[in-house]
Amino acid sequence: MAASEGLAIGALARRTGLAVSAIRYYEAQGLISPWRNAGGQRRYQRADIRRLSFVMIAQQFGLTLPEIREVLSGLPGNRTPTPQDWKDISVTLRAHLDQRIDTLVRLRDNLDGCIGCGCLSLPKCALYNPDDRAKSNGSGPRYLMGDSPEA
Amino acid sequence: MAASEGLAIGALARRTGLAVSAIRYYEAQGLISPWRNAGGQRRYQRADIRRLSFVMIAQQFGLTLPEIREVLSGLPGNRTPTPQDWKDISVTLRAHLDQRIDTLVRLRDNLDGCIGCGCLSLPKCALYNPDDRAKSNGSGPRYLMGDSPEA
DNA sequence: GTAATTTCTAAACCTAACTTTAGGTCAAGG
DNA sequence: CCTTGACCTAAAGTTAGGTTTAGAAATTAC
């Protein structure tokens, strides 16, 4: 009834642009924790709009949901996060983004020297970086290995 | 028998570091086209080592397999690609990479102003860019939509 | 000329991040 | 009161990019 009862999931979905099913999924992944009303329906705080916005931004930055959950754990649990709280955890986000950009820039800098020369001999190039690739996917060994230029 | 018979799939796997299953998968996706020997086994050209290396690099750059197939279609079909051929298609790759870096840098430049201010009001920020998100995944609508700072 | 490797195909399985479906309950309006 | 729309759970389906499995045939090694 009153506004103090919190937001229903549909209202939160409209405010964030997320699908209702996505919000439930995020809950299952531990990214958001609504309470339940007498009828068993989810109710959200207004601050959860901001929380989900943060999740969406972090996803654009390339973080996985577990990573985002980790970053969000930096928020205070006992009170509604303040603007300063959000600033604080955005530092972590910025670090992730910086690293991602650095990696791509490094790749780009090597492009002309490696593919550009036509040899594609990766082990001899700085492109070969197992650490970068390890994050790509949990399944299967993926590492770069080139050949001698005669191929 | 002789070297002129081409590479078996296991040999190609060893040369590239890819799994045999991955190479077969790439064939199914139209990224590589071996011929078959008398016994029905796949045989590859030595130039295919380079082709797969290119696939692996392009993947690091964030291209999907269909995108990579598209880029590879720029290679001559009637002869073994020369170093210059590889240089030519690497220009396309470079363009993809540049665009990806630009997007991330733009996101970073907006980070302090948007999340950093604590409002997370995305529609009012330059972060809101449907084009960037459209590429993320085929399934489900994902677009950013913020809220007013009171949330 | 066998035995051990490789390779073959097809189909099932895997993760991430969700959506869809099915069948049922809750809440709000008239 | 009762209908309509929002919400509930659980399970199955989806896409990308592969891996694994199973059973059979081809190659290679000795």
PDB file of C-alpha atoms in Angstrom, chain B residues 18-112:
ATOM      1  CA  LEU B  18      44.400 -25.740 -30.118  1.00  0.00           C
ATOM      2  CA  ALA B  19      42.497 -28.863 -29.174  1.00  0.00           C
ATOM      3  CA  VAL B  20      41.629 -31.238 -31.975  1.00  0.00           C
ATOM      4  CA  SER B  21      37.975 -30.799 -31.079  1.00  0.00           C
ATOM      5  CA  ALA B  22      38.279 -27.035 -31.401  1.00  0.00           C
ATOM      6  CA  ILE B  23      39.729 -27.342 -34.898  1.00  0.00           C
ATOM      7  CA  ARG B  24      36.842 -29.559 -35.967  1.00  0.00           C
ATOM      8  CA  TYR B  25      34.476 -27.060 -34.404  1.00  0.00           C
ATOM      9  CA  TYR B  26      36.040 -24.201 -36.352  1.00  0.00           C
ATOM     10  CA  GLU B  27      35.549 -26.182 -39.505  1.00  0.00           C
ATOM     11  CA  ALA B  28      31.865 -26.569 -38.666  1.00  0.00           C
ATOM     12  CA  GLN B  29      31.763 -22.782 -38.244  1.00  0.00           C
ATOM     13  CA  GLY B  30      33.310 -22.263 -41.648  1.00  0.00           C
ATOM     14  CA  LEU B  31      36.646 -20.895 -40.461  1.00  0.00           C
ATOM     15  CA  ILE B  32      38.835 -23.515 -42.078  1.00  0.00           C
ATOM     16  CA  SER B  33      38.378 -26.006 -44.892  1.00  0.00           C
ATOM     17  CA  PRO B  34      40.634 -29.049 -44.993  1.00  0.00           C
ATOM     18  CA  TRP B  35      40.449 -31.659 -47.687  1.00  0.00           C
ATOM     19  CA  ARG B  36      40.130 -35.400 -47.040  1.00  0.00           C
ATOM     20  CA  ASN B  37      42.626 -38.104 -47.795  1.00  0.00           C
ATOM     21  CA  ALA B  38      41.709 -41.500 -49.237  1.00  0.00           C
ATOM     22  CA  GLY B  39      40.747 -42.793 -45.816  1.00  0.00           C
ATOM     23  CA  GLY B  40      38.456 -39.847 -45.072  1.00  0.00           C
ATOM     24  CA  GLN B  41      40.787 -38.093 -42.671  1.00  0.00           C
ATOM     25  CA  ARG B  42      41.240 -34.318 -42.665  1.00  0.00           C
ATOM     26  CA  ARG B  43      44.397 -32.928 -44.175  1.00  0.00           C
ATOM     27  CA  TYR B  44      45.550 -29.346 -43.806  1.00  0.00           C
ATOM     28  CA  GLN B  45      47.861 -26.993 -45.615  1.00  0.00           C
ATOM     29  CA  ARG B  46      50.777 -25.503 -43.757  1.00  0.00           C
ATOM     30  CA  ALA B  47      49.200 -22.094 -44.273  1.00  0.00           C
ATOM     31  CA  ASP B  48      46.355 -23.260 -42.057  1.00  0.00           C
ATOM     32  CA  ILE B  49      48.648 -22.993 -39.050  1.00  0.00           C
ATOM     33  CA  ARG B  50      48.805 -19.292 -39.718  1.00  0.00           C
ATOM     34  CA  ARG B  51      45.098 -19.149 -40.383  1.00  0.00           C
ATOM     35  CA  LEU B  52      44.311 -20.647 -36.999  1.00  0.00           C
ATOM     36  CA  SER B  53      46.819 -18.356 -35.315  1.00  0.00           C
ATOM     37  CA  PHE B  54      44.932 -15.483 -36.835  1.00  0.00           C
ATOM     38  CA  VAL B  55      41.680 -16.881 -35.479  1.00  0.00           C
ATOM     39  CA  MET B  56      43.175 -17.070 -32.000  1.00  0.00           C
ATOM     40  CA  ILE B  57      44.449 -13.513 -32.130  1.00  0.00           C
ATOM     41  CA  ALA B  58      41.147 -12.198 -33.393  1.00  0.00           C
ATOM     42  CA  GLN B  59      39.428 -13.984 -30.529  1.00  0.00           C
ATOM     43  CA  GLN B  60      41.679 -12.237 -28.057  1.00  0.00           C
ATOM     44  CA  PHE B  61      40.595  -9.016 -29.665  1.00  0.00           C
ATOM     45  CA  GLY B  62      37.039  -9.904 -28.815  1.00  0.00           C
ATOM     46  CA  LEU B  63      35.695 -10.898 -32.220  1.00  0.00           C
ATOM     47  CA  THR B  64      33.100 -13.646 -32.447  1.00  0.00           C
ATOM     48  CA  LEU B  65      33.663 -16.612 -34.736  1.00  0.00           C
ATOM     49  CA  PRO B  66      31.187 -15.305 -37.335  1.00  0.00           C
ATOM     50  CA  GLU B  67      33.025 -11.983 -37.308  1.00  0.00           C
ATOM     51  CA  ILE B  68      36.338 -13.745 -37.747  1.00  0.00           C
ATOM     52  CA  ARG B  69      34.966 -15.774 -40.624  1.00  0.00           C
ATOM     53  CA  GLU B  70      33.906 -12.517 -42.204  1.00  0.00           C
ATOM     54  CA  VAL B  71      37.368 -11.019 -41.804  1.00  0.00           C
ATOM     55  CA  LEU B  72      39.018 -14.158 -43.161  1.00  0.00           C
ATOM     56  CA  SER B  73      36.842 -13.959 -46.237  1.00  0.00           C
ATOM     57  CA  GLY B  74      39.113 -11.084 -47.233  1.00  0.00           C
ATOM     58  CA  LEU B  75      41.892 -13.568 -47.982  1.00  0.00           C
ATOM     59  CA  PRO B  76      42.380 -14.827 -51.533  1.00  0.00           C
ATOM     60  CA  GLY B  77      40.676 -18.156 -52.098  1.00  0.00           C
ATOM     61  CA  ASN B  78      42.654 -19.293 -55.080  1.00  0.00           C
ATOM     62  CA  ARG B  79      46.138 -19.265 -53.597  1.00  0.00           C
ATOM     63  CA  THR B  80      48.124 -19.423 -50.378  1.00  0.00           C
ATOM     64  CA  PRO B  81      47.914 -16.048 -48.647  1.00  0.00           C
ATOM     65  CA  THR B  82      51.067 -13.975 -48.793  1.00  0.00           C
ATOM     66  CA  PRO B  83      52.414 -11.841 -45.950  1.00  0.00           C
ATOM     67  CA  GLN B  84      50.837  -8.887 -47.715  1.00  0.00           C
ATOM     68  CA  ASP B  85      47.468 -10.642 -47.721  1.00  0.00           C
ATOM     69  CA  TRP B  86      47.704 -11.047 -43.967  1.00  0.00           C
ATOM     70  CA  LYS B  87      48.687  -7.426 -43.584  1.00  0.00           C
ATOM     71  CA  ASP B  88      45.658  -6.413 -45.582  1.00  0.00           C
ATOM     72  CA  ILE B  89      43.138  -8.237 -43.454  1.00  0.00           C
ATOM     73  CA  SER B  90      44.898  -7.217 -40.268  1.00  0.00           C
ATOM     74  CA  VAL B  91      43.791  -3.696 -41.090  1.00  0.00           C
ATOM     75  CA  THR B  92      40.216  -4.840 -40.561  1.00  0.00           C
ATOM     76  CA  LEU B  93      41.201  -6.451 -37.306  1.00  0.00           C
ATOM     77  CA  ARG B  94      42.883  -3.275 -36.204  1.00  0.00           C
ATOM     78  CA  ALA B  95      39.699  -1.336 -36.889  1.00  0.00           C
ATOM     79  CA  HIS B  96      37.719  -3.710 -34.688  1.00  0.00           C
ATOM     80  CA  LEU B  97      40.265  -3.332 -31.940  1.00  0.00           C
ATOM     81  CA  ASP B  98      40.378   0.440 -32.188  1.00  0.00           C
ATOM     82  CA  GLN B  99      36.637   0.615 -31.854  1.00  0.00           C
ATOM     83  CA  ARG B 100      36.656  -1.633 -28.828  1.00  0.00           C
ATOM     84  CA  ILE B 101      39.325   0.427 -27.135  1.00  0.00           C
ATOM     85  CA  ASP B 102      37.506   3.657 -27.921  1.00  0.00           C
ATOM     86  CA  THR B 103      34.370   2.314 -26.292  1.00  0.00           C
ATOM     87  CA  LEU B 104      36.191   1.297 -23.139  1.00  0.00           C
ATOM     88  CA  VAL B 105      38.059   4.577 -22.917  1.00  0.00           C
ATOM     89  CA  ARG B 106      34.822   6.462 -23.292  1.00  0.00           C
ATOM     90  CA  LEU B 107      33.310   4.398 -20.524  1.00  0.00           C
ATOM     91  CA  ARG B 108      36.294   5.101 -18.322  1.00  0.00           C
ATOM     92  CA  ASP B 109      36.126   8.817 -19.007  1.00  0.00           C
ATOM     93  CA  ASN B 110      32.538   8.814 -17.853  1.00  0.00           C
ATOM     94  CA  LEU B 111      33.138   6.693 -14.810  1.00  0.00           C
ATOM     95  CA  ASP B 112      34.177   9.484 -12.486  1.00  0.00           C
TER      96      ASP B 112
END
